PDB file of C-alpha atoms and ligand atoms in Angstrom:
ATOM      1  CA  PHE A   1      28.944  17.306  -5.897  1.00 73.00           C
ATOM      2  CA  ASN A   2      25.908  19.588  -6.289  1.00 75.00           C
ATOM      3  CA  SER A   3      26.907  22.345  -8.693  1.00 79.00           C
ATOM      4  CA  THR A   4      25.170  25.592  -9.644  1.00 82.00           C
ATOM      5  CA  TYR A   5      26.279  28.226 -12.212  1.00 85.00           C
ATOM      6  CA  LYS A   6      25.089  31.857 -12.256  1.00 85.00           C
ATOM      7  CA  PRO A   7      26.165  34.308 -15.010  1.00 86.00           C
ATOM      8  CA  LEU A   8      26.820  37.943 -14.002  1.00 88.00           C
ATOM      9  CA  LYS A   9      25.844  40.448 -16.687  1.00 87.00           C
ATOM     10  CA  ASP A  10      26.815  44.111 -17.198  1.00 86.00           C
ATOM     11  CA  SER A  11      24.376  46.846 -18.084  1.00 85.00           C
ATOM     12  CA  ASN A  12      24.410  45.800 -21.770  1.00 85.00           C
ATOM     13  CA  GLY A  13      23.497  42.273 -20.885  1.00 85.00           C
ATOM     14  CA  GLU A  14      26.961  40.910 -21.636  1.00 88.00           C
ATOM     15  CA  VAL A  15      28.198  38.152 -19.437  1.00 89.00           C
ATOM     16  CA  TYR A  16      31.427  39.250 -17.700  1.00 89.00           C
ATOM     17  CA  ALA A  17      31.739  36.572 -15.036  1.00 87.00           C
ATOM     18  CA  ILE A  18      30.207  33.272 -14.014  1.00 88.00           C
ATOM     19  CA  ILE A  19      29.834  32.285 -10.359  1.00 86.00           C
ATOM     20  CA  HIS A  20      30.274  28.577  -9.753  1.00 85.00           C
ATOM     21  CA  ALA A  21      29.111  27.196  -6.435  1.00 82.00           C
ATOM     22  CA  SER A  22      29.644  23.542  -5.555  1.00 80.00           C
ATOM     23  CA  MET A  23      28.691  21.617  -2.465  1.00 77.00           C
ATOM     24  CA  ASP A  24      30.060  18.268  -1.401  1.00 79.00           C
ATOM     25  CA  VAL A  25      27.006  16.082  -0.818  1.00 79.00           C
ATOM     26  CA  THR A  26      28.924  12.856  -0.099  1.00 85.00           C
ATOM     27  CA  LYS A  27      28.155  13.146   3.632  1.00 84.00           C
ATOM     28  CA  GLN A  28      24.438  13.651   2.935  1.00 84.00           C
ATOM     29  CA  VAL A  29      24.191  10.736   0.623  1.00 86.00           C
ATOM     30  CA  GLN A  30      26.093   8.564   3.151  1.00 87.00           C
ATOM     31  CA  LEU A  31      23.726   9.577   5.964  1.00 87.00           C
ATOM     32  CA  GLN A  32      20.708   8.765   3.785  1.00 85.00           C
ATOM     33  CA  GLN A  33      22.171   5.352   2.931  1.00 85.00           C
ATOM     34  CA  GLN A  34      22.825   4.696   6.588  1.00 88.00           C
ATOM     35  CA  LYS A  35      19.232   5.689   7.444  1.00 85.00           C
ATOM     36  CA  ASP A  36      17.824   3.368   4.758  1.00 84.00           C
ATOM     37  CA  GLU A  37      20.103   0.493   5.866  1.00 86.00           C
ATOM     38  CA  PHE A  38      19.123   1.048   9.500  1.00 89.00           C
ATOM     39  CA  LEU A  39      15.378   0.940   8.562  1.00 88.00           C
ATOM     40  CA  GLY A  40      15.957  -2.257   6.692  1.00 88.00           C
ATOM     41  CA  ILE A  41      17.842  -3.966   9.563  1.00 92.00           C
ATOM     42  CA  ALA A  42      15.405  -2.613  12.258  1.00 91.00           C
ATOM     43  CA  SER A  43      12.310  -3.882  10.405  1.00 91.00           C
ATOM     44  CA  HIS A  44      13.978  -7.213   9.743  1.00 90.00           C
ATOM     45  CA  GLU A  45      14.951  -7.682  13.391  1.00 94.00           C
ATOM     46  CA  LEU A  46      11.433  -6.729  14.498  1.00 93.00           C
ATOM     47  CA  LYS A  47       9.860  -9.287  12.219  1.00 92.00           C
ATOM     48  CA  THR A  48      11.515 -12.340  13.774  1.00 92.00           C
ATOM     49  CA  PRO A  49      10.215 -11.979  17.345  1.00 95.00           C
ATOM     50  CA  VAL A  50       6.756 -10.881  16.134  1.00 94.00           C
ATOM     51  CA  THR A  51       6.462 -14.042  13.964  1.00 94.00           C
ATOM     52  CA  SER A  52       7.375 -16.148  16.938  1.00 95.00           C
ATOM     53  CA  ILE A  53       4.888 -14.472  19.324  1.00 96.00           C
ATOM     54  CA  LYS A  54       2.174 -14.878  16.696  1.00 95.00           C
ATOM     55  CA  ALA A  55       2.861 -18.622  16.457  1.00 95.00           C
ATOM     56  CA  TYR A  56       2.644 -18.954  20.241  1.00 96.00           C
ATOM     57  CA  ALA A  57      -0.547 -16.901  20.416  1.00 96.00           C
ATOM     58  CA  GLN A  58      -2.236 -19.150  17.884  1.00 95.00           C
ATOM     59  CA  VAL A  59      -1.347 -22.346  19.732  1.00 96.00           C
ATOM     60  CA  LEU A  60      -2.378 -20.681  23.035  1.00 96.00           C
ATOM     61  CA  GLU A  61      -5.790 -19.742  21.589  1.00 96.00           C
ATOM     62  CA  ARG A  62      -6.390 -23.255  20.401  1.00 96.00           C
ATOM     63  CA  MET A  63      -5.470 -24.803  23.784  1.00 96.00           C
ATOM     64  CA  ILE A  64      -7.658 -22.384  25.727  1.00 97.00           C
ATOM     65  CA  ARG A  65     -10.610 -22.909  23.291  1.00 95.00           C
ATOM     66  CA  ASN A  66     -10.237 -26.714  23.746  1.00 96.00           C
ATOM     67  CA  GLU A  67     -10.440 -26.235  27.464  1.00 96.00           C
ATOM     68  CA  GLY A  68     -13.755 -24.506  26.859  1.00 95.00           C
ATOM     69  CA  ASP A  69     -12.808 -20.974  28.123  1.00 95.00           C
ATOM     70  CA  GLU A  70     -14.247 -18.891  25.273  1.00 95.00           C
ATOM     71  CA  LYS A  71     -13.650 -15.551  27.007  1.00 96.00           C
ATOM     72  CA  LYS A  72      -9.950 -16.084  27.486  1.00 96.00           C
ATOM     73  CA  ALA A  73      -9.555 -17.596  23.991  1.00 96.00           C
ATOM     74  CA  ASN A  74     -11.173 -14.462  22.527  1.00 95.00           C
ATOM     75  CA  MET A  75      -8.689 -12.258  24.402  1.00 96.00           C
ATOM     76  CA  VAL A  76      -5.858 -14.217  22.810  1.00 96.00           C
ATOM     77  CA  ARG A  77      -7.484 -13.874  19.417  1.00 93.00           C
ATOM     78  CA  LYS A  78      -7.507 -10.069  19.942  1.00 94.00           C
ATOM     79  CA  MET A  79      -3.809 -10.329  20.618  1.00 95.00           C
ATOM     80  CA  ASP A  80      -3.318 -12.271  17.438  1.00 94.00           C
ATOM     81  CA  GLN A  81      -5.256  -9.676  15.439  1.00 90.00           C
ATOM     82  CA  GLN A  82      -3.131  -6.859  16.760  1.00 93.00           C
ATOM     83  CA  LEU A  83      -0.049  -8.917  15.885  1.00 95.00           C
ATOM     84  CA  ASN A  84      -1.383  -9.078  12.320  1.00 91.00           C
ATOM     85  CA  ARG A  85      -1.428  -5.304  12.263  1.00 90.00           C
ATOM     86  CA  LEU A  86       2.122  -5.180  13.589  1.00 94.00           C
ATOM     87  CA  THR A  87       3.287  -7.676  10.976  1.00 94.00           C
ATOM     88  CA  GLY A  88       1.590  -5.600   8.257  1.00 93.00           C
ATOM     89  CA  LEU A  89       3.342  -2.367   9.455  1.00 94.00           C
ATOM     90  CA  ILE A  90       6.763  -4.096   9.608  1.00 95.00           C
ATOM     91  CA  GLY A  91       6.147  -5.569   6.192  1.00 94.00           C
ATOM     92  CA  ASP A  92       5.402  -2.074   4.817  1.00 95.00           C
ATOM     93  CA  LEU A  93       8.628  -0.706   6.280  1.00 94.00           C
ATOM     94  CA  LEU A  94      10.575  -3.561   4.804  1.00 94.00           C
ATOM     95  CA  ASP A  95       8.971  -2.982   1.380  1.00 95.00           C
ATOM     96  CA  VAL A  96       9.878   0.709   1.466  1.00 94.00           C
ATOM     97  CA  THR A  97      13.567  -0.096   2.108  1.00 92.00           C
ATOM     98  CA  LYS A  98      13.405  -2.642  -0.734  1.00 93.00           C
ATOM     99  CA  ILE A  99      11.916   0.005  -3.080  1.00 94.00           C
ATOM    100  CA  GLN A 100      14.511   2.593  -2.075  1.00 89.00           C
ATOM    101  CA  SER A 101      17.395   0.294  -2.639  1.00 88.00           C
ATOM    102  CA  GLY A 102      15.949  -1.108  -5.846  1.00 92.00           C
ATOM    103  CA  LYS A 103      15.730  -4.551  -4.356  1.00 91.00           C
ATOM    104  CA  MET A 104      12.033  -5.225  -4.542  1.00 95.00           C
ATOM    105  CA  THR A 105      11.749  -8.493  -6.536  1.00 94.00           C
ATOM    106  CA  PHE A 106       8.905  -9.603  -8.786  1.00 96.00           C
ATOM    107  CA  ASN A 107       8.060 -13.202  -9.717  1.00 97.00           C
ATOM    108  CA  PRO A 108       5.556 -13.012 -12.542  1.00 97.00           C
ATOM    109  CA  VAL A 109       3.177 -15.912 -13.277  1.00 98.00           C
ATOM    110  CA  GLU A 110       0.068 -16.238 -15.401  1.00 98.00           C
ATOM    111  CA  PHE A 111      -3.083 -16.187 -13.270  1.00 98.00           C
ATOM    112  CA  ASP A 112      -6.862 -15.843 -13.509  1.00 98.00           C
ATOM    113  CA  PHE A 113      -7.534 -12.264 -12.362  1.00 98.00           C
ATOM    114  CA  ASP A 114     -11.164 -12.620 -11.210  1.00 98.00           C
ATOM    115  CA  THR A 115     -10.349 -15.776  -9.165  1.00 98.00           C
ATOM    116  CA  ALA A 116      -7.477 -13.990  -7.427  1.00 98.00           C
ATOM    117  CA  VAL A 117      -9.670 -11.006  -6.619  1.00 98.00           C
ATOM    118  CA  GLU A 118     -12.427 -13.326  -5.287  1.00 98.00           C
ATOM    119  CA  GLU A 119      -9.947 -15.115  -3.015  1.00 97.00           C
ATOM    120  CA  ILE A 120      -8.727 -11.881  -1.477  1.00 97.00           C
ATOM    121  CA  THR A 121     -12.110 -10.369  -0.977  1.00 97.00           C
ATOM    122  CA  GLY A 122     -13.199 -13.623   0.730  1.00 95.00           C
ATOM    123  CA  GLU A 123     -10.280 -13.302   3.147  1.00 92.00           C
ATOM    124  CA  MET A 124     -10.944  -9.615   3.727  1.00 94.00           C
ATOM    125  CA  GLN A 125     -14.631 -10.267   4.471  1.00 94.00           C
ATOM    126  CA  HIS A 126     -13.571 -12.030   7.651  1.00 86.00           C
ATOM    127  CA  ILE A 127     -11.779  -8.916   8.857  1.00 81.00           C
ATOM    128  CA  SER A 128     -14.756  -6.647   8.843  1.00 82.00           C
ATOM    129  CA  SER A 129     -18.119  -8.072   9.893  1.00 85.00           C
ATOM    130  CA  LYS A 130     -19.589  -4.572   9.507  1.00 91.00           C
ATOM    131  CA  HIS A 131     -19.016  -4.173   5.797  1.00 96.00           C
ATOM    132  CA  ARG A 132     -20.550  -6.397   3.134  1.00 97.00           C
ATOM    133  CA  ILE A 133     -18.034  -6.683   0.292  1.00 97.00           C
ATOM    134  CA  ILE A 134     -20.096  -7.040  -2.920  1.00 97.00           C
ATOM    135  CA  CYS A 135     -18.262  -8.329  -5.993  1.00 98.00           C
ATOM    136  CA  ASP A 136     -19.049  -7.948  -9.645  1.00 98.00           C
ATOM    137  CA  LEU A 137     -16.140  -9.762 -11.349  1.00 98.00           C
ATOM    138  CA  THR A 138     -16.674 -10.029 -15.048  1.00 97.00           C
ATOM    139  CA  SER A 139     -13.224  -9.507 -16.693  1.00 98.00           C
ATOM    140  CA  ARG A 140     -12.464 -13.207 -17.490  1.00 97.00           C
ATOM    141  CA  ALA A 141      -8.920 -11.903 -17.929  1.00 98.00           C
ATOM    142  CA  VAL A 142      -5.676 -13.761 -17.437  1.00 98.00           C
ATOM    143  CA  VAL A 143      -2.693 -11.599 -16.518  1.00 98.00           C
ATOM    144  CA  TYR A 144       1.053 -12.153 -16.258  1.00 98.00           C
ATOM    145  CA  ALA A 145       2.275 -10.449 -13.048  1.00 98.00           C
ATOM    146  CA  ASP A 146       3.461 -11.168  -9.518  1.00 98.00           C
ATOM    147  CA  LYS A 147       0.313 -12.649  -7.930  1.00 98.00           C
ATOM    148  CA  GLU A 148       1.439 -11.960  -4.340  1.00 97.00           C
ATOM    149  CA  ARG A 149       2.286  -8.355  -5.066  1.00 98.00           C
ATOM    150  CA  ILE A 150      -0.988  -7.768  -6.945  1.00 98.00           C
ATOM    151  CA  GLY A 151      -2.783  -9.360  -4.013  1.00 98.00           C
ATOM    152  CA  GLN A 152      -1.027  -6.920  -1.707  1.00 97.00           C
ATOM    153  CA  VAL A 153      -2.376  -3.958  -3.667  1.00 98.00           C
ATOM    154  CA  ILE A 154      -5.989  -5.350  -3.610  1.00 98.00           C
ATOM    155  CA  THR A 155      -5.653  -6.015   0.131  1.00 97.00           C
ATOM    156  CA  ASN A 156      -4.438  -2.476   0.648  1.00 97.00           C
ATOM    157  CA  PHE A 157      -7.346  -0.983  -1.315  1.00 98.00           C
ATOM    158  CA  LEU A 158      -9.775  -3.121   0.688  1.00 97.00           C
ATOM    159  CA  SER A 159      -8.297  -2.409   4.109  1.00 94.00           C
ATOM    160  CA  ASN A 160      -8.314   1.340   3.343  1.00 96.00           C
ATOM    161  CA  ALA A 161     -11.921   1.118   2.101  1.00 97.00           C
ATOM    162  CA  ILE A 162     -12.841  -0.556   5.468  1.00 95.00           C
ATOM    163  CA  LYS A 163     -10.774   1.872   7.536  1.00 94.00           C
ATOM    164  CA  TYR A 164     -11.942   5.074   5.869  1.00 96.00           C
ATOM    165  CA  SER A 165     -15.708   4.217   5.777  1.00 96.00           C
ATOM    166  CA  ALA A 166     -16.374   3.179   9.369  1.00 93.00           C
ATOM    167  CA  ASP A 167     -19.998   4.414   9.144  1.00 94.00           C
ATOM    168  CA  ALA A 168     -20.802   2.644   5.871  1.00 96.00           C
ATOM    169  CA  ASP A 169     -21.829  -0.950   5.543  1.00 95.00           C
ATOM    170  CA  GLU A 170     -21.012  -1.764   1.904  1.00 97.00           C
ATOM    171  CA  ILE A 171     -17.951  -1.934  -0.293  1.00 98.00           C
ATOM    172  CA  ASN A 172     -18.153  -2.684  -4.058  1.00 98.00           C
ATOM    173  CA  VAL A 173     -15.393  -4.562  -5.873  1.00 98.00           C
ATOM    174  CA  ALA A 174     -15.491  -4.899  -9.630  1.00 98.00           C
ATOM    175  CA  THR A 175     -13.327  -6.158 -12.503  1.00 98.00           C
ATOM    176  CA  PHE A 176     -13.850  -5.246 -16.104  1.00 98.00           C
ATOM    177  CA  THR A 177     -11.929  -4.772 -19.309  1.00 98.00           C
ATOM    178  CA  HIS A 178     -11.226  -1.687 -21.376  1.00 96.00           C
ATOM    179  CA  ASP A 179      -9.183  -1.966 -24.633  1.00 94.00           C
ATOM    180  CA  GLU A 180      -6.150  -4.090 -23.754  1.00 95.00           C
ATOM    181  CA  GLU A 181      -6.441  -3.633 -20.000  1.00 98.00           C
ATOM    182  CA  VAL A 182      -8.175  -5.298 -17.117  1.00 98.00           C
ATOM    183  CA  ILE A 183      -9.307  -2.866 -14.451  1.00 98.00           C
ATOM    184  CA  LEU A 184     -10.038  -3.458 -10.761  1.00 98.00           C
ATOM    185  CA  SER A 185     -12.080  -0.974  -8.773  1.00 98.00           C
ATOM    186  CA  VAL A 186     -12.742  -0.849  -4.987  1.00 98.00           C
ATOM    187  CA  LYS A 187     -15.522   1.629  -4.097  1.00 98.00           C
ATOM    188  CA  ASP A 188     -16.343   2.750  -0.567  1.00 98.00           C
ATOM    189  CA  TYR A 189     -18.922   5.175   0.867  1.00 98.00           C
ATOM    190  CA  GLY A 190     -16.669   6.709   3.464  1.00 97.00           C
ATOM    191  CA  ILE A 191     -14.960  10.089   4.127  1.00 95.00           C
ATOM    192  CA  GLY A 192     -13.608  10.522   0.603  1.00 96.00           C
ATOM    193  CA  ILE A 193     -10.601  12.642  -0.522  1.00 95.00           C
ATOM    194  CA  SER A 194     -10.713  16.197  -1.652  1.00 94.00           C
ATOM    195  CA  GLU A 195      -9.733  16.938  -5.292  1.00 94.00           C
ATOM    196  CA  ASP A 196      -6.592  18.841  -4.392  1.00 92.00           C
ATOM    197  CA  MET A 197      -5.361  15.927  -2.218  1.00 93.00           C
ATOM    198  CA  GLN A 198      -6.095  13.145  -4.671  1.00 95.00           C
ATOM    199  CA  HIS A 199      -2.732  13.343  -6.496  1.00 92.00           C
ATOM    200  CA  LEU A 200      -0.898  13.177  -3.135  1.00 95.00           C
ATOM    201  CA  VAL A 201      -2.238   9.911  -1.702  1.00 96.00           C
ATOM    202  CA  PHE A 202       0.223   7.752  -3.633  1.00 96.00           C
ATOM    203  CA  ASP A 203       3.185   9.727  -2.219  1.00 94.00           C
ATOM    204  CA  GLN A 204       5.378   8.220   0.469  1.00 90.00           C
ATOM    205  CA  PHE A 205       4.262   9.204   4.004  1.00 88.00           C
ATOM    206  CA  TYR A 206       1.193  11.207   2.828  1.00 89.00           C
ATOM    207  CA  ARG A 207      -1.495  10.753   5.391  1.00 89.00           C
ATOM    208  CA  VAL A 208      -5.014  12.008   6.146  1.00 82.00           C
ATOM    209  CA  GLY A 209      -4.635  15.482   7.651  1.00 79.00           C
ATOM    210  CA  GLY A 210      -5.453  17.196  11.002  1.00 77.00           C
ATOM    211  CA  ASN A 211      -7.110  15.525  13.920  1.00 79.00           C
ATOM    212  CA  LEU A 212      -8.325  12.731  11.638  1.00 82.00           C
ATOM    213  CA  GLN A 213      -4.838  11.281  12.079  1.00 82.00           C
ATOM    214  CA  HIS A 214      -5.811   9.953  15.478  1.00 83.00           C
ATOM    215  CA  THR A 215      -9.028   8.467  14.203  1.00 87.00           C
ATOM    216  CA  TYR A 216      -7.334   6.629  11.318  1.00 89.00           C
ATOM    217  CA  PRO A 217      -3.966   5.221  12.317  1.00 85.00           C
ATOM    218  CA  GLY A 218      -1.325   4.284   9.716  1.00 90.00           C
ATOM    219  CA  LEU A 219       2.112   5.088   8.351  1.00 90.00           C
ATOM    220  CA  GLY A 220       1.043   6.512   5.007  1.00 93.00           C
ATOM    221  CA  LEU A 221       2.986   3.826   3.092  1.00 95.00           C
ATOM    222  CA  GLY A 222       0.331   1.466   1.764  1.00 97.00           C
ATOM    223  CA  LEU A 223      -0.669   3.387  -1.374  1.00 97.00           C
ATOM    224  CA  TYR A 224       2.921   4.436  -2.097  1.00 97.00           C
ATOM    225  CA  ILE A 225       3.968   0.712  -2.087  1.00 98.00           C
ATOM    226  CA  SER A 226       0.851  -0.136  -4.157  1.00 98.00           C
ATOM    227  CA  ALA A 227       1.723   2.467  -6.755  1.00 98.00           C
ATOM    228  CA  GLU A 228       5.333   1.197  -6.982  1.00 97.00           C
ATOM    229  CA  ILE A 229       4.099  -2.369  -7.469  1.00 98.00           C
ATOM    230  CA  ILE A 230       1.628  -1.367 -10.215  1.00 98.00           C
ATOM    231  CA  LYS A 231       4.261   0.797 -11.965  1.00 97.00           C
ATOM    232  CA  ASN A 232       6.694  -2.112 -11.900  1.00 97.00           C
ATOM    233  CA  GLU A 233       4.051  -4.288 -13.440  1.00 98.00           C
ATOM    234  CA  GLY A 234       3.615  -1.727 -16.218  1.00 97.00           C
ATOM    235  CA  GLY A 235       0.148  -0.755 -15.130  1.00 98.00           C
ATOM    236  CA  ARG A 236      -1.737   2.386 -13.988  1.00 98.00           C
ATOM    237  CA  ILE A 237      -3.179   3.288 -10.578  1.00 98.00           C
ATOM    238  CA  TRP A 238      -5.634   6.129  -9.772  1.00 98.00           C
ATOM    239  CA  VAL A 239      -8.411   7.361  -7.530  1.00 98.00           C
ATOM    240  CA  GLU A 240     -11.770   9.084  -8.014  1.00 98.00           C
ATOM    241  CA  SER A 241     -13.537  10.664  -5.123  1.00 98.00           C
ATOM    242  CA  THR A 242     -15.963  13.144  -3.680  1.00 97.00           C
ATOM    243  CA  VAL A 243     -15.449  14.326  -0.086  1.00 95.00           C
ATOM    244  CA  GLY A 244     -18.018  12.943   2.257  1.00 94.00           C
ATOM    245  CA  GLN A 245     -19.354  10.460  -0.335  1.00 97.00           C
ATOM    246  CA  GLY A 246     -16.536   7.928  -0.592  1.00 98.00           C
ATOM    247  CA  ALA A 247     -13.638   7.034  -2.797  1.00 98.00           C
ATOM    248  CA  THR A 248     -13.051   4.534  -5.658  1.00 98.00           C
ATOM    249  CA  PHE A 249      -9.526   3.247  -6.134  1.00 98.00           C
ATOM    250  CA  PHE A 250      -8.480   1.663  -9.433  1.00 98.00           C
ATOM    251  CA  PHE A 251      -5.653  -0.128 -11.094  1.00 98.00           C
ATOM    252  CA  ALA A 252      -5.228  -1.392 -14.618  1.00 98.00           C
ATOM    253  CA  LEU A 253      -2.968  -4.144 -15.929  1.00 98.00           C
ATOM    254  CA  LYS A 254      -2.249  -5.474 -19.466  1.00 98.00           C
ATOM    255  CA  ILE A 255      -4.423  -8.465 -20.357  1.00 98.00           C
ATOM    256  CA  LYS A 256      -2.368 -11.558 -21.299  1.00 97.00           C
ATOM    257  CA  SER A 257      -5.300 -13.650 -22.574  1.00 96.00           C
ATOM    258  CA  PHE A 258      -8.896 -14.617 -21.702  1.00 96.00           C
ATOM    259  CA  ARG A 259     -10.032 -17.691 -19.820  1.00 88.00           C
TER     260      ARG A 259
HETATM  261  P1  ADP B 301      -2.453   5.123   5.603  1.00 59.69           P
HETATM  262  O1  ADP B 301      -3.835   4.523   5.414  1.00 59.69           O
HETATM  263  O2  ADP B 301      -1.566   4.256   6.473  1.00 59.69           O
HETATM  264  O3  ADP B 301      -2.513   6.518   6.030  1.00 59.69           O
HETATM  265  P2  ADP B 301      -2.162   4.847   2.715  1.00 59.69           P
HETATM  266  O4  ADP B 301      -0.933   5.066   1.897  1.00 59.69           O
HETATM  267  O5  ADP B 301      -2.826   3.577   2.560  1.00 59.69           O
HETATM  268  O6  ADP B 301      -1.682   5.095   4.200  1.00 59.69           O
HETATM  269  O7  ADP B 301      -3.135   6.036   2.366  1.00 59.69           O
HETATM  270  C1  ADP B 301      -2.655   7.368   2.357  1.00 59.69           C
HETATM  271  C2  ADP B 301      -3.755   8.344   2.647  1.00 59.69           C
HETATM  272  O8  ADP B 301      -4.725   8.295   1.584  1.00 59.69           O
HETATM  273  C3  ADP B 301      -4.556   8.054   3.911  1.00 59.69           C
HETATM  274  O9  ADP B 301      -3.960   8.609   5.037  1.00 59.69           O
HETATM  275  C4  ADP B 301      -5.879   8.773   3.574  1.00 59.69           C
HETATM  276  O10 ADP B 301      -5.734  10.142   3.744  1.00 59.69           O
HETATM  277  C5  ADP B 301      -5.968   8.557   2.127  1.00 59.69           C
HETATM  278  N1  ADP B 301      -6.909   7.389   1.728  1.00 59.69           N
HETATM  279  C6  ADP B 301      -6.508   6.139   1.339  1.00 59.69           C
HETATM  280  N2  ADP B 301      -7.572   5.341   1.109  1.00 59.69           N
HETATM  281  C7  ADP B 301      -8.665   6.082   1.359  1.00 59.69           C
HETATM  282  C8  ADP B 301     -10.068   5.820   1.256  1.00 59.69           C
HETATM  283  N3  ADP B 301     -10.536   4.688   0.873  1.00 59.69           N
HETATM  284  N4  ADP B 301     -10.900   6.883   1.622  1.00 59.69           N
HETATM  285  C9  ADP B 301     -10.423   8.072   1.970  1.00 59.69           C
HETATM  286  N5  ADP B 301      -9.137   8.392   2.116  1.00 59.69           N
HETATM  287  C10 ADP B 301      -8.262   7.420   1.797  1.00 59.69           C
END
């Protein structure tokens, strides 16, 4: 039940009655749970066929390439790339249902932070031939966290940096230490985020506004999921930006030791 109390006062300010209003919210809560469950089942069901199509597309590309038809092989590669996007979107939906039901799991391990960042930037460099991802990784820190999930946050920062800086050709990635923390930064030279919007970007469903929505597709979930991951790992996440000049996204984690 949702209850509210309102005292009624006479002209001397004495309370002579109290109004109590109470609303049964069982139905609302049930509907919300059903919606969350549906989202979970729907994204899970979507994942299976997409994974299968992706496997076939990869085999097909290899076969066509072996036959020497580069043009057709490149078309299948384009299909595969779009399937990656679809897999990412479905993964985000699944993660959101996990967060909402408190079922997102974390498997912490000790790992070398700089090496993990280097691996991911290497993978992401293949995705954008336009941007040069320049790394300055000097932390030498070892952290104790879920490596996959931390990788997911770094990938999210990098794919946003690529997406929101289409006219730029450089992205800077750095790791450094401050007090007890290791900090990662991803700096781009793109559209940036106005100061009054900066605190909103980590909210669920918050997206770039106006007609820019068509230019930059997305669900507005990536940074929300990233923030949940970093919070769960006991870290901090934030952004600094100037509109039209670019944005720098950061997160900080506790250092376990040094390599
Ligand atoms: P999506 O990119 O799918 O919209 P995100 O949660 O990753 O979702 O980002 C939320 C919003 O934050 C974006 O819609 C955009 O407005 C803003 N944003 C994120 N990264 C950047 C960036 N590097 N530069 C400018 N704006 C950004």
